[in-house]
Every structure is written in C-alpha cells, then in structure tokens.
XYZ file of C-alpha atoms in Angstrom:
702
model
C 219.230 107.534 37.886
C 222.175 105.982 39.738
C 221.355 108.090 42.791
C 217.717 107.042 42.696
C 218.648 103.363 42.328
C 220.967 103.633 45.339
C 218.179 105.281 47.343
C 215.800 102.498 46.309
C 218.300 99.817 47.352
C 218.714 101.490 50.750
C 214.953 101.651 51.179
C 214.549 97.959 50.353
C 217.222 97.054 52.907
C 215.456 99.150 55.544
C 212.186 97.490 54.637
C 213.687 94.005 55.054
C 215.101 94.894 58.475
C 211.819 96.475 59.567
C 209.842 93.375 58.574
C 212.178 91.258 60.703
C 211.655 93.610 63.631
C 207.897 93.456 63.149
C 207.909 89.665 63.069
C 209.938 89.501 66.258
C 207.710 91.955 68.100
C 205.825 90.179 70.862
C 203.480 93.030 71.653
C 200.441 93.398 69.432
C 198.580 96.682 69.593
C 195.336 96.691 67.644
C 195.266 100.350 66.737
C 195.252 101.600 63.170
C 197.997 103.950 62.105
C 196.799 107.452 61.404
C 198.486 110.702 60.506
C 198.182 114.119 62.066
C 198.142 116.016 58.809
C 195.331 118.598 58.941
C 196.603 121.980 57.794
C 195.103 123.845 60.785
C 194.209 122.898 64.381
C 190.832 122.870 66.166
C 188.935 121.013 63.448
C 188.380 117.451 62.325
C 187.014 118.481 58.931
C 186.675 121.561 56.768
C 183.035 122.122 57.764
C 183.937 122.619 61.446
C 186.844 124.966 60.715
C 186.594 128.704 61.336
C 189.056 129.217 58.493
C 187.569 128.419 55.109
C 189.455 125.409 53.707
C 189.045 123.907 50.255
C 189.917 120.242 49.859
C 190.576 118.115 46.784
C 190.699 114.324 47.069
C 193.186 112.645 44.739
C 191.971 109.292 43.436
C 194.944 106.990 44.011
C 193.591 104.641 41.338
C 193.483 107.319 38.647
C 196.866 107.928 36.969
C 195.367 110.737 34.870
C 194.616 112.637 38.071
C 197.917 112.319 39.891
C 200.102 112.740 36.767
C 198.866 116.368 36.592
C 197.774 117.231 40.106
C 197.562 120.920 39.207
C 194.531 120.242 36.968
C 192.571 119.038 40.000
C 193.644 121.908 42.258
C 192.893 124.482 39.550
C 189.187 123.631 39.669
C 188.976 125.480 42.991
C 187.736 129.057 42.656
C 190.489 131.586 43.340
C 193.278 129.136 42.480
C 195.122 129.141 39.168
C 198.557 128.171 37.899
C 201.213 130.255 36.205
C 202.673 128.070 33.469
C 205.715 127.922 31.216
C 204.365 125.110 29.103
C 202.789 122.015 30.696
C 205.994 121.033 32.494
C 206.383 124.157 34.657
C 203.444 125.147 36.855
C 203.368 127.531 39.828
C 200.322 128.021 42.073
C 198.594 131.388 42.167
C 196.100 132.047 44.968
C 193.961 135.156 44.588
C 196.570 136.886 42.449
C 199.632 136.039 44.572
C 202.307 133.504 43.637
C 205.968 132.573 44.016
C 207.246 133.073 47.561
C 203.845 134.449 48.556
C 202.246 130.981 48.395
C 203.654 128.271 50.657
C 203.477 124.656 49.450
C 203.713 121.819 51.972
C 204.410 118.174 51.197
C 204.963 115.365 53.719
C 204.458 117.993 56.419
C 207.466 119.971 55.166
C 207.638 123.324 53.497
C 208.790 122.985 49.881
C 212.101 124.821 49.531
C 213.121 124.574 45.873
C 214.214 128.055 44.754
C 210.518 128.931 44.422
C 211.309 132.600 43.778
C 211.961 131.823 40.088
C 209.062 132.252 37.683
C 210.254 129.276 35.638
C 210.855 127.111 38.731
C 207.990 124.634 38.981
C 205.959 123.881 42.105
C 207.838 120.592 42.426
C 204.858 118.652 43.761
C 204.735 115.150 42.299
C 201.172 113.818 42.522
C 202.207 110.208 43.044
C 201.442 109.070 46.589
C 199.297 112.081 47.514
C 195.825 111.361 48.915
C 194.411 114.885 49.122
C 195.301 118.564 48.948
C 194.032 121.281 51.274
C 194.059 124.887 50.103
C 193.860 127.921 52.376
C 193.238 131.164 50.509
C 194.659 134.201 52.255
C 197.354 134.990 54.848
C 198.305 132.093 57.127
C 201.531 133.535 58.521
C 200.298 132.848 62.064
C 200.818 129.119 61.505
C 203.308 129.021 58.645
C 205.491 132.090 59.127
C 206.994 134.336 56.496
C 205.844 133.980 52.879
C 202.348 132.615 53.578
C 200.690 135.944 52.763
C 198.872 134.594 49.722
C 197.856 131.216 51.064
C 198.900 127.632 51.611
C 198.734 124.488 49.488
C 199.014 121.533 51.855
C 199.535 118.141 50.201
C 198.623 115.178 52.399
C 200.486 111.931 51.659
C 198.731 108.605 51.258
C 197.793 106.629 54.368
C 199.350 103.394 55.450
C 197.579 100.109 54.753
C 194.734 99.269 57.112
C 195.248 95.926 58.782
C 198.006 93.425 58.090
C 199.222 92.118 54.761
C 200.550 93.583 51.534
C 198.911 95.549 48.740
C 200.430 96.317 45.336
C 199.078 98.787 42.787
C 200.221 99.335 39.199
C 199.238 102.316 37.055
C 200.157 103.569 33.622
C 198.967 106.426 31.431
C 199.496 107.571 27.848
C 198.905 111.076 26.446
C 198.568 111.542 22.693
C 199.410 115.229 22.349
C 203.016 114.961 23.485
C 203.411 111.181 23.254
C 203.838 111.108 27.008
C 203.848 108.128 29.324
C 203.584 107.856 33.103
C 204.159 104.643 35.044
C 203.529 104.245 38.773
C 204.126 101.290 41.115
C 203.285 101.199 44.811
C 203.632 98.648 47.612
C 201.962 98.977 51.020
C 202.238 96.554 53.867
C 203.226 95.761 57.405
C 201.960 93.975 60.442
C 200.794 94.930 63.896
C 201.945 98.461 64.650
C 204.648 98.803 61.977
C 203.722 99.867 58.430
C 205.558 100.825 55.259
C 204.959 102.320 51.809
C 207.243 102.205 48.769
C 206.238 104.030 45.603
C 207.988 104.904 42.370
C 206.905 106.748 39.249
C 208.430 107.744 35.914
C 207.151 110.314 33.419
C 208.497 110.833 29.896
C 206.752 113.570 27.902
C 207.807 114.919 24.521
C 207.220 118.403 23.134
C 203.602 119.473 23.338
C 201.542 120.504 20.314
C 199.285 123.513 19.936
C 196.601 123.579 17.211
C 199.166 125.278 14.951
C 202.061 122.874 15.526
C 204.737 121.573 17.854
C 206.377 123.769 20.485
C 210.067 123.000 20.485
C 212.004 122.419 23.676
C 208.887 121.861 25.795
C 209.674 118.314 26.926
C 209.271 117.093 30.500
C 210.821 114.084 32.247
C 210.564 113.089 35.896
C 211.500 110.174 38.133
C 210.161 110.015 41.683
C 210.668 107.547 44.533
C 208.872 107.747 47.876
C 209.296 105.701 51.030
C 207.332 105.848 54.276
C 207.672 103.978 57.548
C 205.140 104.301 60.362
C 204.997 103.068 63.926
C 202.090 103.569 66.303
C 201.017 102.783 69.839
C 198.198 104.201 71.932
C 200.355 107.068 73.171
C 202.996 107.478 70.475
C 203.006 107.764 66.713
C 206.043 108.110 64.458
C 206.043 108.621 60.703
C 209.200 108.790 58.611
C 208.875 109.774 54.961
C 211.411 110.237 52.185
C 211.011 111.532 48.660
C 213.616 111.754 45.889
C 212.597 113.489 42.664
C 214.669 114.191 39.556
C 213.170 116.416 36.884
C 214.293 117.668 33.489
C 212.151 120.229 31.689
C 212.632 122.326 28.568
C 211.727 126.016 28.498
C 210.298 127.196 25.146
C 211.780 130.414 23.809
C 210.371 132.931 21.408
C 213.354 132.746 19.097
C 212.489 129.121 18.418
C 208.739 129.205 18.203
C 207.375 132.696 17.886
C 209.819 134.462 15.596
C 210.377 131.572 13.186
C 207.615 129.067 13.699
C 204.551 130.864 14.931
C 203.908 132.720 11.685
C 204.781 129.788 9.449
C 204.893 126.883 11.817
C 204.305 124.082 9.370
C 207.323 125.002 7.264
C 209.988 124.839 9.940
C 208.721 122.970 12.941
C 208.846 119.413 11.667
C 212.433 119.765 10.477
C 213.646 120.981 13.861
C 211.473 118.991 16.217
C 210.883 115.433 14.959
C 213.843 113.860 16.752
C 213.018 115.763 19.930
C 209.474 114.514 19.936
C 210.266 110.892 19.153
C 213.344 110.311 21.186
C 214.311 113.283 23.341
C 217.863 112.580 22.192
C 218.579 115.794 20.338
C 217.232 118.667 22.445
C 220.786 119.842 22.866
C 221.092 120.564 19.146
C 218.908 123.651 19.540
C 221.372 126.329 20.474
C 218.748 128.559 22.051
C 217.069 125.734 23.977
C 217.147 126.301 27.725
C 216.366 123.390 29.991
C 216.366 122.861 33.744
C 217.602 119.801 35.598
C 216.629 119.508 39.275
C 217.168 116.973 42.037
C 214.945 117.353 45.076
C 215.318 115.220 48.208
C 213.012 115.509 51.216
C 213.244 113.733 54.577
C 210.484 114.149 57.149
C 210.214 112.587 60.602
C 207.071 113.361 62.564
C 206.538 112.248 66.163
C 203.244 112.641 68.012
C 203.127 112.127 71.777
C 199.588 111.718 73.094
C 198.990 112.372 76.781
C 195.782 112.013 78.768
C 194.416 115.407 77.748
C 197.107 117.033 75.587
C 199.365 116.314 72.620
C 202.879 117.214 71.458
C 203.868 117.152 67.785
C 207.579 117.235 66.896
C 208.595 117.331 63.247
C 212.157 117.299 61.905
C 212.825 117.933 58.234
C 215.686 118.076 55.763
C 215.553 119.185 52.129
C 218.299 119.217 49.519
C 217.451 120.950 46.246
C 219.908 121.038 43.345
C 218.905 123.380 40.537
C 220.847 123.410 37.256
C 220.077 125.469 34.184
C 221.563 124.549 30.802
C 221.200 125.970 27.316
C 222.728 128.180 24.651
C 223.675 131.322 26.543
C 226.991 132.218 24.921
C 228.646 131.425 21.640
C 231.496 129.694 23.402
C 229.049 127.452 25.189
C 227.285 126.594 21.952
C 230.577 125.497 20.430
C 231.450 123.386 23.448
C 227.951 122.036 23.480
C 228.141 120.899 19.888
C 231.691 119.577 19.929
C 231.987 118.486 23.527
C 235.129 116.410 23.029
C 237.397 118.364 25.318
C 235.143 118.707 28.319
C 232.784 115.804 27.883
C 229.790 118.096 28.371
C 227.939 116.663 25.394
C 228.395 113.099 26.586
C 227.252 114.046 30.046
C 224.228 115.828 28.651
C 223.177 112.895 26.454
C 223.375 110.490 29.373
C 221.454 112.862 31.603
C 218.780 113.529 29.030
C 218.233 109.864 28.234
C 218.609 108.313 31.682
C 218.780 111.244 34.157
C 222.205 109.832 34.952
C 225.529 111.525 34.901
C 226.067 115.219 34.741
C 229.565 115.408 36.159
C 228.773 117.202 39.369
C 228.488 120.955 38.760
C 229.989 120.661 35.230
C 228.457 122.340 32.200
C 225.588 124.147 33.900
C 225.440 127.901 33.519
C 223.401 128.193 36.685
C 223.999 125.575 39.370
C 222.655 126.101 42.880
C 222.467 123.776 45.873
C 219.912 124.719 48.524
C 220.005 122.804 51.818
C 217.271 123.319 54.402
C 216.925 121.904 57.913
C 213.773 122.536 59.924
C 212.238 121.789 63.316
C 208.538 122.346 64.013
C 206.993 122.044 67.471
C 203.286 122.226 68.283
C 201.687 121.523 71.656
C 197.939 121.174 72.151
C 197.128 122.145 75.730
C 194.397 120.541 77.833
C 190.986 121.953 76.970
C 189.611 124.422 79.516
C 185.846 124.089 79.281
C 185.146 125.856 75.963
C 188.685 127.131 75.296
C 191.193 125.220 73.143
C 194.839 126.327 72.950
C 197.747 125.477 70.677
C 201.254 126.897 70.999
C 204.259 126.218 68.831
C 207.642 127.197 67.475
C 209.394 126.857 64.120
C 213.105 126.819 63.362
C 214.655 126.800 59.896
C 218.271 126.911 58.752
C 219.097 127.263 55.069
C 222.252 127.486 52.978
C 222.484 128.364 49.283
C 225.692 127.693 47.328
C 226.571 128.352 43.687
C 228.660 126.001 41.545
C 227.819 127.146 38.014
C 229.526 129.395 35.490
C 227.092 132.213 36.235
C 225.610 133.443 39.497
C 222.201 135.116 39.638
C 221.818 135.048 43.424
C 224.780 134.885 45.833
C 225.894 132.260 48.314
C 223.859 132.947 51.415
C 222.626 131.653 54.749
C 219.135 132.122 56.139
C 217.808 131.551 59.648
C 214.112 131.631 60.560
C 212.618 131.564 64.034
C 208.962 131.912 64.929
C 206.701 131.338 67.928
C 202.918 131.337 67.806
C 199.755 130.707 69.762
C 196.200 130.014 68.644
C 193.023 129.902 70.695
C 189.552 128.666 69.833
C 186.543 129.538 71.984
C 183.249 127.714 71.503
C 179.912 129.354 72.196
C 176.470 127.849 71.717
C 176.149 128.959 68.114
C 179.553 130.416 67.389
C 183.267 129.604 67.263
C 185.886 132.334 67.646
C 189.536 131.745 66.752
C 192.412 134.099 67.500
C 196.078 133.679 66.653
C 199.283 135.648 67.095
C 202.854 135.058 65.968
C 206.315 136.606 66.185
C 208.871 135.961 63.430
C 212.528 136.732 62.907
C 214.434 136.113 59.674
C 218.172 136.639 59.334
C 219.882 136.581 55.930
C 223.669 136.556 55.675
C 225.609 137.251 52.502
C 229.326 137.952 52.299
C 229.772 141.419 53.739
C 226.046 141.976 54.256
C 223.421 140.978 56.813
C 219.686 141.620 56.901
C 217.326 141.107 59.850
C 213.537 141.151 59.615
C 211.064 141.105 62.510
C 207.312 140.952 62.314
C 204.103 140.198 64.204
C 201.193 138.462 62.493
C 197.655 138.098 63.799
C 194.413 136.444 62.814
C 190.840 136.669 64.052
C 188.029 134.473 62.791
C 184.382 133.847 63.557
C 182.070 131.066 62.421
C 178.363 131.082 63.158
C 175.335 129.132 62.004
C 172.284 130.735 60.455
C 169.763 128.022 61.060
C 170.632 124.358 60.647
C 171.894 124.514 57.053
C 173.809 127.791 56.683
C 177.224 128.892 57.939
C 178.872 132.320 57.815
C 182.606 132.788 58.315
C 184.282 136.151 58.930
C 188.080 136.247 58.954
C 190.656 138.996 59.255
C 194.298 137.992 59.056
C 197.644 139.676 58.583
C 200.777 138.272 57.019
C 204.369 139.140 56.366
C 206.985 138.207 53.791
C 210.658 139.060 53.959
C 212.378 139.737 50.617
C 213.999 136.664 49.091
C 217.573 136.357 47.864
C 216.678 137.123 44.258
C 214.848 140.319 45.186
C 217.680 141.511 47.412
C 220.838 140.464 45.616
C 220.179 139.456 41.984
C 222.762 140.748 39.557
C 222.951 138.704 36.413
C 221.342 137.198 33.357
C 218.316 135.040 34.090
C 218.049 133.058 30.881
C 214.976 131.171 31.993
C 213.066 134.467 31.852
C 215.240 136.184 29.198
C 215.920 139.090 31.552
C 218.879 140.694 33.273
C 217.735 141.106 36.880
C 219.121 143.518 39.464
C 218.199 143.186 43.133
C 217.516 145.916 45.657
C 219.163 145.493 49.062
C 217.032 148.279 50.571
C 213.765 146.369 50.214
C 211.651 146.011 53.346
C 209.280 143.197 54.206
C 205.821 142.990 52.661
C 202.874 143.276 55.048
C 199.275 142.477 54.209
C 195.855 142.347 55.823
C 192.990 140.408 54.291
C 189.288 140.575 55.089
C 187.373 137.475 54.057
C 183.655 136.697 54.200
C 182.245 133.325 53.178
C 178.724 131.928 53.215
C 177.767 128.297 52.679
C 174.347 126.647 52.536
C 173.402 122.995 52.222
C 170.023 121.428 51.623
C 170.327 117.798 52.598
C 172.858 115.900 50.534
C 171.636 117.264 47.195
C 172.460 120.970 47.187
C 175.339 123.121 48.376
C 175.961 126.796 47.664
C 179.019 128.838 48.577
C 179.882 132.531 48.250
C 183.311 134.045 49.023
C 184.302 137.718 49.003
C 187.714 139.083 50.004
C 189.771 142.283 50.116
C 193.569 142.110 50.464
C 195.607 145.219 51.282
C 199.363 144.803 50.706
C 201.998 147.260 51.887
C 205.383 147.404 50.132
C 204.458 144.873 47.451
C 207.685 143.784 45.707
C 207.652 143.661 41.925
C 210.038 143.473 38.981
C 210.105 146.631 36.871
C 211.859 147.237 33.509
C 214.491 149.970 33.560
C 214.678 150.419 29.788
C 218.337 149.394 29.728
C 219.962 146.410 28.028
C 222.854 144.244 29.287
C 224.219 141.280 27.310
C 221.363 141.703 24.809
C 218.823 141.202 27.611
C 216.359 143.811 28.922
C 217.248 144.988 32.422
C 214.712 144.603 35.242
C 214.984 146.032 38.744
C 213.121 145.089 41.934
C 211.029 147.831 43.508
C 208.134 148.251 45.957
C 204.703 149.834 46.035
C 201.431 149.452 47.914
C 198.689 147.440 46.231
C 195.241 145.946 46.711
C 193.619 142.772 45.413
C 189.932 142.029 45.765
C 187.436 139.614 44.296
C 184.995 136.845 44.946
C 183.489 133.594 43.780
C 180.193 131.707 43.755
C 179.942 127.926 43.742
C 176.913 125.636 43.330
C 176.801 121.814 43.534
C 173.591 119.902 42.869
C 172.677 116.227 42.749
C 169.627 116.262 40.517
C 166.455 114.228 40.944
C 167.861 112.019 38.210
C 169.854 109.530 40.276
C 172.800 109.376 37.901
C 173.235 113.101 37.129
C 174.943 115.853 39.134
C 176.634 119.126 38.275
C 178.944 121.807 39.659
C 178.925 125.468 38.681
C 181.368 128.197 39.679
C 182.214 131.749 38.690
C 185.066 133.896 39.976
C 186.349 137.452 39.576
C 189.649 139.057 40.569
C 191.118 142.567 40.398
C 194.580 143.791 41.403
C 195.981 147.333 41.362
C 198.875 149.324 42.768
C 198.333 152.456 44.834
C 199.078 154.473 41.659
C 196.214 152.803 39.818
C 198.410 150.557 37.674
C 197.392 146.952 37.115
C 199.216 144.109 38.817
C 200.635 141.411 36.520
C 199.298 137.875 36.184
C 195.782 138.557 37.450
C 193.432 135.823 36.250
C 190.407 136.998 34.221
C 186.745 136.304 34.895
C 186.204 132.532 34.827
C 183.043 130.422 34.564
C 183.131 126.635 34.970
C 180.310 124.130 34.444
C 180.891 120.435 35.161
C 178.402 117.602 34.619
C 178.862 114.109 36.082
C 176.995 110.964 35.046
C 177.355 107.867 37.248
C 175.708 104.680 35.975
C 176.668 101.512 37.835
C 180.173 102.834 38.624
C 180.683 103.890 35.009
C 181.437 107.585 35.386
C 181.377 110.196 32.618
C 182.272 113.866 33.087
C 181.782 116.886 30.854
C 183.744 120.005 31.848
C 183.033 123.371 30.239
C 185.331 126.321 30.926
C 184.978 129.932 29.818
C 187.569 132.593 30.619
C 187.009 136.208 29.722
C 189.466 138.545 28.083
C 192.041 140.235 30.270
C 192.762 143.779 29.182
C 193.677 145.088 32.650
C 197.357 144.260 32.292
C 200.576 145.646 33.720
C 203.221 147.456 31.709
C 204.907 145.179 29.146
C 202.297 142.453 29.726
C 200.171 141.336 26.770
C 196.384 141.239 27.016
C 194.604 137.983 26.215
C 191.304 137.203 24.501
C 188.461 135.185 25.956
C 188.217 131.483 25.198
C 186.027 128.428 25.705
C 187.183 124.821 26.152
C 185.434 121.467 26.438
C 186.896 118.459 28.267
C 185.524 114.916 28.478
C 186.574 112.133 30.842
C 185.407 108.783 32.131
C 186.252 105.852 34.364
C 185.180 102.215 34.390
C 185.795 99.221 36.636
C 186.348 95.715 35.283
C 186.292 92.865 37.808
C 189.074 90.332 37.330
C 188.942 87.391 39.732
C 189.102 88.923 43.230
C 190.721 92.117 41.963
C 189.644 94.870 39.598
C 191.075 96.709 36.629
C 190.285 100.431 36.567
C 190.184 102.124 33.170
C 190.352 105.911 32.808
C 190.230 108.135 29.749
C 189.998 111.833 28.975
C 189.911 114.190 26.017
C 191.205 117.631 26.951
C 190.444 120.551 24.639
C 188.001 118.399 22.687
C 187.366 121.107 20.066
C 191.114 121.729 19.556
C 190.548 125.388 20.429
C 193.362 127.805 19.642
C 193.781 130.118 22.631
C 196.279 131.684 25.009
C 195.643 131.545 28.745
C 196.459 134.758 30.571
C 198.412 132.870 33.246
C 200.835 131.493 30.656
C 204.311 133.011 30.694
C 204.496 132.141 26.995
C 201.694 134.533 26.041
C 204.108 137.359 25.200
C 205.738 134.948 22.721
C 202.426 134.196 21.038
C 202.585 130.495 21.935
C 199.144 128.925 22.227
C 198.005 126.433 24.828
C 198.034 122.696 24.240
C 195.715 121.388 21.546
C 193.539 118.301 21.775
C 195.002 115.659 24.083
C 193.600 112.130 24.365
C 194.705 110.268 27.490
C 194.195 106.683 28.591
C 195.090 105.257 31.993
C 195.007 101.807 33.577
C 195.203 100.810 37.236
C 195.340 97.348 38.782
C 195.425 96.505 42.503
C 196.313 93.159 44.004
C-alpha cells in the first residue's frame, strides 16, 4: 500500500504540473485526442477486417462488468477461462492457454510469469473500454507465443472536450462478502488530457452449494494514470498501471479430504474468521497464497505524415511474484511463532493492508521479472489498391530469484522480430498476406538457447451479395519453450507437483485453417459460423513420471504432435417486439495428440441462450448456459458431468439533478446449482463452482 500511495502522490504532482503547462499554452488545437489501439492494421472496424475479430465493449458505468472482466470475454464462442477459484483466471482460446495466448494491456504484452497454471491473467478491468479477441495464430504481428490467439485490452479514452469528469462506482457480492470500489477522474484542456483511476477489491472465501471453500480469498488494489498530448501531426500517450494482488489457492487437503464429504461439520470452525476479516488465513498450515506486484509503463508516439504514419511504443514491466504457505514443517513453526524473524507480523500487515512484506523475506518462491520492450510500426503510403505495414519488435527480459526455493532459474531473454503485412483490395475481395522472422535467445548460467522461426499468414475476405461475408484464413505460428518448460527443477506448491524441465525441447510450430461466414439482415438479424483446424508440431505438455519427490508427484515436460479442431454458430436477433432481443450460440471443440490421446483442459460442448429486455432504459437480461459432459480427458484428468445454470441481471438509470445514478444488479447461478466446470483446476479435488451470488452495483458521474 505504501508503494501505491507513493505512486499516487507522484501522479498527482505530475498532474498539477501538466495543468500548469496546459494553462500556459498559447496554441489551441481543436482536435480530439484519439488512440491508435486496433489490434490489427488495415481496418477501422471488425467488419472490414480480413481476420475475424471478436469485440466486447466494457460498460465503464457498470462495476459488475469490470470487476470480473473474464465473465464478459467468456461469452465469446471459442473462449473460456481456466480457473483456480474465482480469483485466478487464465484465458483459453480454442483449447490453448498459458504462454500460447498473448494478453495485451495498454498496448504492452503482459509479462507476469504467465507460464504458471495458478498465475492469473493479471488484467484488471478498471479503466478498460473494450477487449478485442483474435482466435488463432497471430505470430506475424505479435511474435512468439501467439499461436493460440490474442486478447487485446483497449484502455479508456480521454475526455472529449475541456473540463473535468469524475465517476464513482461500488459493488457488493453476497457469496463471498466481496466489495469493489472504483474512482476515476478525467480532464484536461486544449490538446493535453489526463486520466487518474483507482480501484480496490476485497473478497472473502467463496461458497459452493455445499459450503465455504477455505483459502479462496482475493484482494487487489489498482491505480492507473494516463497523460495524452495531441496535435494534427503528432500524438503521444503515456500510461501507467500499478496493481497489487493477493489470492489464496484452495487445496484438497483443506476442502476435499476433510470438508467435501462432511463440509458442514468442519468448515465453519476453520473458516469463519477468514471470511469475516481475512486476518487469519495464515493459521491454515496448508494454505498457499500468492502475492504479486505488477507495474506497467507504456509510452506510445504516433507521427502522422501526409500519406504515411510511424508508431513508436516503449514499454517497461516489473512483475514481482511471491508464493507463501505451509510447505515445510519448519516454515509452519516460524509462521505460527514468527517472533524471531518477524514473518508473521509482516504477513499480517500485508494481508490486511497489502503493506510490508520485508523485501524478499518469508516467501518460498520469490521472483522478479523485468521486461523492457520497443515496438515500431510504419504504415507506408498507399499504392493504388495496395496497403503496406512493416515493423520490428525488441524485448529484453531478466528473471531473478530471491526466495527460499527456486522453481525456474535466474535467466535473461532477448527477443527480436521483423515483419511485413500487405493488404490488396479488389472490387469484391480483400487479400492480406503477412510474413515475420523471429529470434529468441535465452541465457541461463552455463547454458544458452537460440530459437529462429518464420511465421506467415494469408487471408481472404469476400462478399456474397450485400449482406454476407466469407473469410478464409491460413496462418502459422511459433512458440519457443519458456523457462519453466526448459529448466524447472523443484516443488511447485501452487500445483502440488514436483516439476522437471527438459532442456532439449524445440519450439512449437502450428498452422491453422479458419473459415468464417457471417450474414446480416438489416439491423435485426446476424448469423455467424466459424470452423477451424489447428495442426501443432512438437506440442509441449507436462507428463507424470510415476515418481515422488518431497511427497509430491513428479511431472516432466515432453513433446508430441497434436491437432485441435472445432467450430461455433452464433445468432443474434432483435425481435419484432421492440423491447426484446436474444443471442444464441453453440460451440464444439476436440483436441488429440498424434497417438490418439486426449489433450487436457478441452472445453466441452457449450450452448448459451441470452434474452435482453429494454424498456425505457430499464434493462433486464436472462442468461441460460448448458455445458455437456467431458469424458474425453487426458491421463490423470477427471471427467466432468454436464450442467445447466441460470443468471439474471439488470440495470436502471435514476436522474439526479443534471447527473444520473446508475444501478446494476445480478444473480449468478440463480438455482444454486451444484456443478464442476471442466476448466476448473479444482475439479480433481472435487470442489464445486460458486453457488448463488447476488451482486449490487452503483455508479455516479459528475
């Protein structure tokens, strides 16, 4: 908390200086600030893009939407989230996750030890206006790792015109007695704009229909600052984000072995203080929790010439990842007594206020990941029907360990990539081609690995009449092995495994074929069909060896070829009844290795039906979700049964003087269904999903 307060003080000082500069500026340029934030070139909107892009708009007035941004993204067909309770979510696009899906925020690639299954996406929904999702390889633009797809979060825009705008939001969730508070200030004058935003979330342990899940709390504090300057030929946007998160990881010893069979007898005794106060999580010897600090700095500069444009983006990320919890008996004793080392005092302060872990003290796993990046993209003058974009990406990364245990070693990573993309327009057709060269160098003490790869993409978009569009895309991608896959050698308590890396791993290569069809009939009806086939060479996976080290099962990284294929159908219809509309979607996915074995974490058949009623800006939504059973599972993965859930939500506007109060509410899992989602990492522990959750949110702008 002290670090965040110091950041906030610095931001306020910068803001004061910038306002003085703006007031003294004698040149007034009447041009609205905008942001070059589209995830791909050659298109102003998703309809004109050769690549099929899905887009979700985040209602900045709705705290229930941005407090769990994953719930909005998950409504897209082909996108799901791997979860370790509600506090840890990782995106999965068409069966691929982890390092295979690249997440962008503020124009920067999220670098937050994303190789870990229990390491969350790290995307705070506060201050995000929309999210674009590209399903399939996008290595041509985004380099190594983007073989599964890209999630591109677009930050909120600056205030239009002069003046100041303040918004206040708060939300309460009944299931885990959670609260979220968000405050934002936008303002500026002439060509200089600013945004300051802060949010705090404090969630207790969540409850399933059969009781409380211990050590599943989630706390987060986030501060964002943005400063923009614009003229007719130059635009500069500086953004900063500082996020501190603490999240508990449920373990089977606590819930499944003791509580799941007879939950009512033991759960209340162990969990009441946790749920009310969050003061006593440390008393659970087996409780593992993660404490992260994530700082991002982004500075984007756009130079606009008469018929071309240069985009220069500089980024810096500092991610501190600390894992605590009862790993060894000696730690448990220190953790309970704590007088000699002060660990207990430090933990209490950190848990209550996110304040003072003595730096690097007490954490079993403590890693600092620093990343510096430079992205260049130049849009050449258009030659009749040919558009051209060229670019280069540079990334330097350093990982250092400070904890008692080391799962991955100290290492340095260097990335370099150059690319070109071309778009050719015909009368009834657009053709896009892209090519890229990448080099990744990884240095570890006494060891060095170099990876080289070419990636290509070819896409075609054509119209079938005035209302139908067909897109055909073929793209290749590449992913170099990450540090965990190459060099792991230690206990990973977040996953309850002993993991051993494989330094002989080669890079993954994939080629995806994608066909999509969309049809619209006026503004009332839209239909979309997507089919894809993804062929992956040297797919890296974690395989059990059958051995045991330190009472943990041993897993080893290996490679095999695999294929993933599937499709989805989507229908949206505004009925003849003015106030009623609905959305329907169904999706299917299948993943296998070349030996015929099933890939892990493949989402089952899913059917979603949403109804929306809009009467004089009073909006009511009914969401129905059915997911089929998943019996096509990998070795040591549990199958899951089918389930059906019902969600209700609504929003209302109340005019107050010249401003308005927005009221939001939702009831998730209305029927309090008892089920296990296949994408939950807790399914092998028999821990059910969250039970009924009633949420209320308020927003006021002035």
